[in-house]
Coordinates of N, CA and C in Angstrom, one line a residue:
X1 N 96.9 173.2 -75.1 CA 96.3 172.2 -75.6 C 94.7 171.8 -75.3
X2 N 93.5 172.4 -76.5 CA 92.6 171.7 -75.7 C 92.2 170.6 -76.9
X3 N 91.2 169.7 -75.9 CA 90.5 168.5 -76.8 C 89.7 168.6 -77.6
X4 N 89.8 168.1 -78.9 CA 88.8 168.2 -80.2 C 87.5 167.4 -79.0
X5 N 86.5 168.0 -79.7 CA 85.4 168.3 -79.8 C 84.8 166.7 -79.4
X6 N 84.2 166.2 -78.5 CA 83.4 165.0 -79.5 C 81.9 164.8 -79.6
X7 N 81.7 164.6 -81.0 CA 80.1 165.0 -81.4 C 79.0 163.4 -81.0
X8 N 78.7 163.8 -79.4 CA 78.6 162.9 -79.1 C 76.7 163.4 -78.7
X9 N 76.3 162.2 -77.8 CA 74.5 163.0 -77.7 C 74.0 161.8 -76.9
X10 N 73.3 161.9 -75.6 CA 72.8 161.3 -74.7 C 71.3 160.9 -75.3
X11 N 71.2 159.7 -74.8 CA 69.3 159.1 -75.2 C 68.6 159.1 -74.0
X12 N 67.6 160.2 -74.5 CA 66.9 159.7 -74.1 C 65.2 158.6 -74.1
X13 N 64.4 158.2 -73.6 CA 63.4 157.0 -74.5 C 62.1 157.5 -74.0
X14 N 61.3 157.3 -74.8 CA 59.8 158.0 -74.5 C 58.9 157.2 -74.6
X15 N 58.0 156.6 -73.8 CA 56.8 155.9 -74.9 C 57.1 154.3 -74.3
X16 N 55.8 153.4 -74.5 CA 55.7 152.2 -73.2 C 55.8 151.0 -74.6
X17 N 56.3 149.7 -73.9 CA 56.5 148.3 -74.8 C 55.4 148.2 -75.4
X18 N 55.0 147.6 -76.7 CA 53.8 147.4 -77.4 C 53.6 145.9 -76.4
X19 N 54.6 145.6 -75.7 CA 54.9 143.8 -75.7 C 54.2 143.9 -74.3
X20 N 54.0 142.7 -73.2 CA 54.0 142.4 -72.2 C 54.7 141.7 -71.4
X21 N 55.3 142.2 -70.4 CA 56.4 141.1 -69.7 C 55.5 140.6 -68.5
X22 N 55.7 139.3 -68.7 CA 55.2 138.2 -67.3 C 56.2 138.5 -65.8
X23 N 57.2 138.4 -66.2 CA 58.3 138.6 -65.4 C 58.4 140.0 -65.1
X24 N 57.5 140.5 -64.6 CA 57.9 141.6 -63.6 C 59.5 142.2 -62.7
X25 N 60.5 143.0 -63.4 CA 61.0 143.1 -62.0 C 60.8 144.4 -61.0
X26 N 61.4 143.7 -59.5 CA 61.2 144.3 -58.4 C 61.4 145.8 -58.5
X27 N 61.0 146.7 -57.5 CA 61.6 148.1 -57.5 C 63.2 148.0 -57.1
X28 N 63.6 148.8 -57.8 CA 65.3 149.1 -58.0 C 66.3 148.2 -58.6
X29 N 65.7 146.7 -58.7 CA 65.9 146.1 -59.6 C 66.5 146.1 -61.3
X30 N 67.7 145.8 -61.4 CA 68.1 146.0 -62.9 C 68.0 145.2 -63.7
X31 N 67.8 145.2 -65.0 CA 67.4 144.3 -65.9 C 67.7 144.4 -67.1
X32 N 68.1 144.0 -68.3 CA 68.8 143.8 -69.8 C 67.9 143.8 -70.6
X33 N 67.5 144.9 -71.5 CA 66.6 145.1 -72.7 C 67.2 144.9 -74.0
X34 N 66.5 145.0 -74.9 CA 67.5 144.9 -76.5 C 65.5 146.1 -76.9
X35 N 66.2 147.2 -77.0 CA 65.4 148.4 -77.6 C 65.4 148.5 -78.9
X36 N 64.1 148.6 -79.7 CA 64.3 149.2 -81.3 C 63.7 151.0 -80.5
X37 N 64.1 152.0 -81.1 CA 63.5 152.9 -81.0 C 63.6 153.8 -82.5
X38 N 62.4 154.9 -82.4 CA 62.6 155.7 -83.3 C 63.3 156.9 -83.2
X39 N 64.2 157.0 -83.7 CA 64.8 159.2 -82.9 C 63.8 159.9 -83.9
X40 N 63.6 161.0 -82.6 CA 62.1 162.3 -82.9 C 62.4 163.9 -82.8
X41 N 63.5 163.8 -82.3 CA 64.1 165.0 -82.0 C 66.0 164.9 -81.3
X42 N 66.1 166.3 -81.9 CA 67.9 165.7 -81.0 C 67.6 167.6 -80.7
X43 N 68.6 167.6 -79.4 CA 68.3 169.0 -78.5 C 70.1 169.2 -77.8
X44 N 70.5 170.2 -77.9 CA 71.5 171.3 -77.5 C 71.5 172.0 -76.5
X45 N 71.8 171.7 -75.3 CA 72.1 172.9 -73.9 C 73.0 173.6 -74.1
X46 N 73.0 174.8 -72.8 CA 74.1 175.0 -72.8 C 74.4 174.6 -71.3
X47 N 75.8 174.1 -71.5 CA 76.2 173.5 -69.7 C 76.4 174.6 -68.7
X48 N 76.2 174.7 -67.8 CA 76.4 175.4 -66.7 C 77.6 176.3 -66.6
X49 N 78.8 175.3 -66.7 CA 80.2 175.8 -66.4 C 80.6 176.1 -68.2
X50 N 80.9 175.2 -69.0 CA 81.4 175.5 -70.1 C 80.7 174.2 -71.1
X51 N 80.7 174.7 -72.9 CA 80.2 173.7 -73.3 C 78.7 173.7 -73.5
X52 N 78.4 172.7 -74.2 CA 76.8 172.2 -74.6 C 76.8 170.7 -74.5
X53 N 75.3 170.3 -74.2 CA 74.7 168.7 -74.0 C 74.5 168.8 -75.1
X54 N 74.3 167.4 -76.0 CA 73.5 167.2 -76.9 C 73.0 166.4 -76.4
X55 N 71.4 165.9 -76.5 CA 70.5 164.6 -76.3 C 69.4 164.4 -77.2
X56 N 69.4 163.3 -77.4 CA 68.3 162.9 -79.0 C 67.3 162.4 -77.9
X57 N 65.9 162.7 -78.4 CA 64.7 161.8 -77.9 C 64.3 160.4 -79.0
X58 N 64.4 159.5 -78.5 CA 63.7 158.3 -79.3 C 62.2 157.5 -78.5
X59 N 61.9 157.7 -79.5 CA 60.1 156.9 -79.5 C 60.5 155.3 -79.3
X60 N 60.0 154.2 -78.6 CA 59.8 153.4 -78.1 C 59.4 152.6 -78.8
X61 N 59.6 151.5 -79.6 CA 58.6 150.8 -81.2 C 58.8 149.3 -80.8
X62 N 59.8 148.6 -80.1 CA 60.0 147.2 -79.4 C 60.8 147.2 -78.8
X63 N 60.6 146.3 -77.6 CA 61.4 145.8 -76.8 C 61.3 144.3 -76.3
X64 N 62.5 144.0 -76.4 CA 62.6 142.4 -76.0 C 63.5 142.1 -74.8
X65 N 63.2 140.7 -74.4 CA 63.8 141.0 -72.8 C 65.3 139.9 -72.8
X66 N 66.3 140.6 -72.4 CA 67.6 140.7 -72.4 C 68.2 140.5 -73.9
X67 N 69.4 140.5 -74.6 CA 69.7 141.2 -75.2 C 69.3 139.8 -76.5
X68 N 69.3 140.7 -77.3 CA 68.7 139.8 -78.2 C 69.0 140.4 -79.5
X69 N 69.2 139.5 -80.3 CA 69.6 140.2 -81.9 C 68.2 140.3 -82.7
X70 N 67.2 138.9 -82.6 CA 66.1 139.4 -83.8 C 65.3 140.4 -83.9
X71 N 66.3 141.9 -82.8 CA 64.9 142.8 -82.4 C 64.4 143.9 -83.9
X72 N 65.7 142.8 -85.0 CA 65.4 143.5 -86.7 C 64.8 143.1 -87.3
X73 N 64.2 141.9 -86.7 CA 63.2 141.1 -87.5 C 61.9 141.4 -87.2
X74 N 61.2 141.4 -88.0 CA 59.8 141.8 -88.7 C 59.0 140.9 -87.0
X75 N 58.6 141.5 -86.3 CA 57.3 140.4 -85.5 C 56.5 140.0 -86.4
X76 N 56.0 138.7 -85.8 CA 54.9 137.5 -86.5 C 53.4 139.0 -86.5
X77 N 52.9 138.5 -87.1 CA 52.1 139.6 -87.5 C 50.9 138.7 -86.7
X78 N 49.3 139.4 -85.6 CA 48.7 139.0 -85.2 C 48.0 138.7 -85.7
X79 N 46.5 137.9 -86.1 CA 45.6 137.3 -86.7 C 44.8 138.2 -86.8
X80 N 43.5 138.6 -87.5 CA 43.7 140.1 -88.1 C 42.1 139.8 -87.7
X81 N 40.9 140.7 -86.9 CA 39.4 140.0 -87.0 C 38.8 140.3 -88.4
X82 N 39.9 141.5 -89.3 CA 39.5 142.0 -90.4 C 39.8 140.8 -91.6
X83 N 39.2 141.0 -92.8 CA 40.0 140.2 -93.9 C 40.7 141.0 -94.8
X84 N 41.6 140.6 -95.3 CA 42.3 141.7 -96.2 C 42.0 142.1 -96.8
X85 N 40.6 142.5 -97.5 CA 40.1 143.3 -97.8 C 39.6 144.7 -97.4
X86 N 39.6 144.4 -95.6 CA 39.2 145.5 -95.0 C 37.8 145.0 -94.5
X87 N 37.1 144.0 -94.8 CA 35.9 143.6 -94.2 C 36.2 142.6 -93.3
X88 N 35.0 141.9 -93.0 CA 34.8 141.1 -91.5 C 35.7 139.2 -92.5
X89 N 36.0 139.0 -91.9 CA 36.9 137.7 -91.9 C 35.8 136.5 -91.6
X90 N 34.8 136.6 -91.4 CA 33.9 136.2 -91.2 C 32.6 135.5 -93.0
X91 N 32.9 134.0 -93.2 CA 32.8 133.4 -94.7 C 31.1 134.2 -94.9
X92 N 30.4 133.5 -94.1 CA 28.5 133.4 -94.8 C 28.6 135.6 -94.2
X93 N 28.5 136.4 -94.6 CA 28.1 137.6 -94.2 C 26.9 137.5 -94.4
X94 N 26.0 138.4 -94.2 CA 24.5 139.0 -94.2 C 24.8 139.9 -95.2
X95 N 23.5 140.2 -96.0 CA 23.6 140.8 -96.9 C 23.0 142.6 -96.6
X96 N 22.4 142.3 -96.0 CA 21.3 143.6 -95.3 C 20.8 143.1 -93.3
X97 N 20.2 144.0 -93.7 CA 19.9 144.5 -91.9 C 18.5 143.0 -91.8
X98 N 18.5 142.6 -93.1 CA 17.0 142.2 -93.0 C 17.0 140.6 -92.9
X99 N 18.2 140.3 -93.6 CA 19.0 139.1 -93.4 C 19.8 139.0 -91.6
X100 N 20.1 140.3 -91.1 CA 20.2 139.8 -89.8 C 19.4 139.4 -88.6
X101 N 18.2 140.1 -89.0 CA 17.2 139.8 -88.3 C 16.1 139.3 -88.7
X102 N 15.9 138.6 -89.6 CA 15.5 137.5 -90.0 C 14.3 137.8 -90.6
X103 N 14.7 139.1 -91.7 CA 13.7 139.8 -92.8 C 13.0 141.0 -92.2
X104 N 13.5 141.8 -93.0 CA 12.5 142.9 -92.4 C 10.8 143.2 -92.6
X105 N 10.8 142.6 -93.4 CA 9.2 142.6 -93.6 C 8.2 142.0 -92.6
X106 N 9.5 140.8 -91.7 CA 8.8 140.3 -90.6 C 7.8 141.0 -89.8
X107 N 9.2 142.7 -89.6 CA 8.4 142.9 -88.1 C 7.6 144.2 -88.6
X108 N 7.0 143.3 -87.7 CA 5.3 144.4 -87.5 C 5.9 145.4 -86.3
X109 N 6.5 146.0 -85.7 CA 6.3 146.7 -85.1 C 5.4 146.3 -83.5
X110 N 5.7 147.7 -82.5 CA 5.4 147.2 -81.4 C 3.4 147.1 -81.1
X111 N 3.3 146.1 -80.5 CA 2.0 146.1 -79.8 C 1.1 146.0 -79.0
X112 N 0.2 147.1 -79.1 CA -0.6 147.6 -77.4 C -1.8 146.6 -77.1
X113 N -1.5 146.0 -75.6 CA -2.6 145.4 -75.2 C -4.0 146.3 -75.2
X114 N -3.6 147.3 -75.3 CA -5.0 148.6 -74.3 C -5.9 148.4 -75.5
X115 N -5.5 148.7 -76.6 CA -6.6 148.9 -77.8 C -6.8 147.2 -78.3
X116 N -6.4 146.3 -77.5 CA -7.0 145.0 -77.9 C -8.7 144.7 -77.4
X117 N -9.4 144.1 -78.6 CA -10.3 144.2 -78.0 C -11.0 141.9 -78.0

């Protein structure tokens, strides 16, 4: 009597965490992380003896240290350098290049001392 095939796959993760971790593990040290990942592809390969091996490629989206059930919570947004309309968040934006340099009409261009008498 043959065993029924179990439809399972091994996971392969790719990518780097967007988060920085200050407590870096030593080489060979094992750590527990909670990972949020997006499935990118399914693969199936023939095994040397019999059957096939299925694998799933997962792209890392978010990593939290330890077992953390808040992985599905939306991360807090970082403050933006730009306002909500896509412009700068600076309140008193200059309207033209003349405002930036103190008035383009005041610019006279370069002067050369050799032509002066």
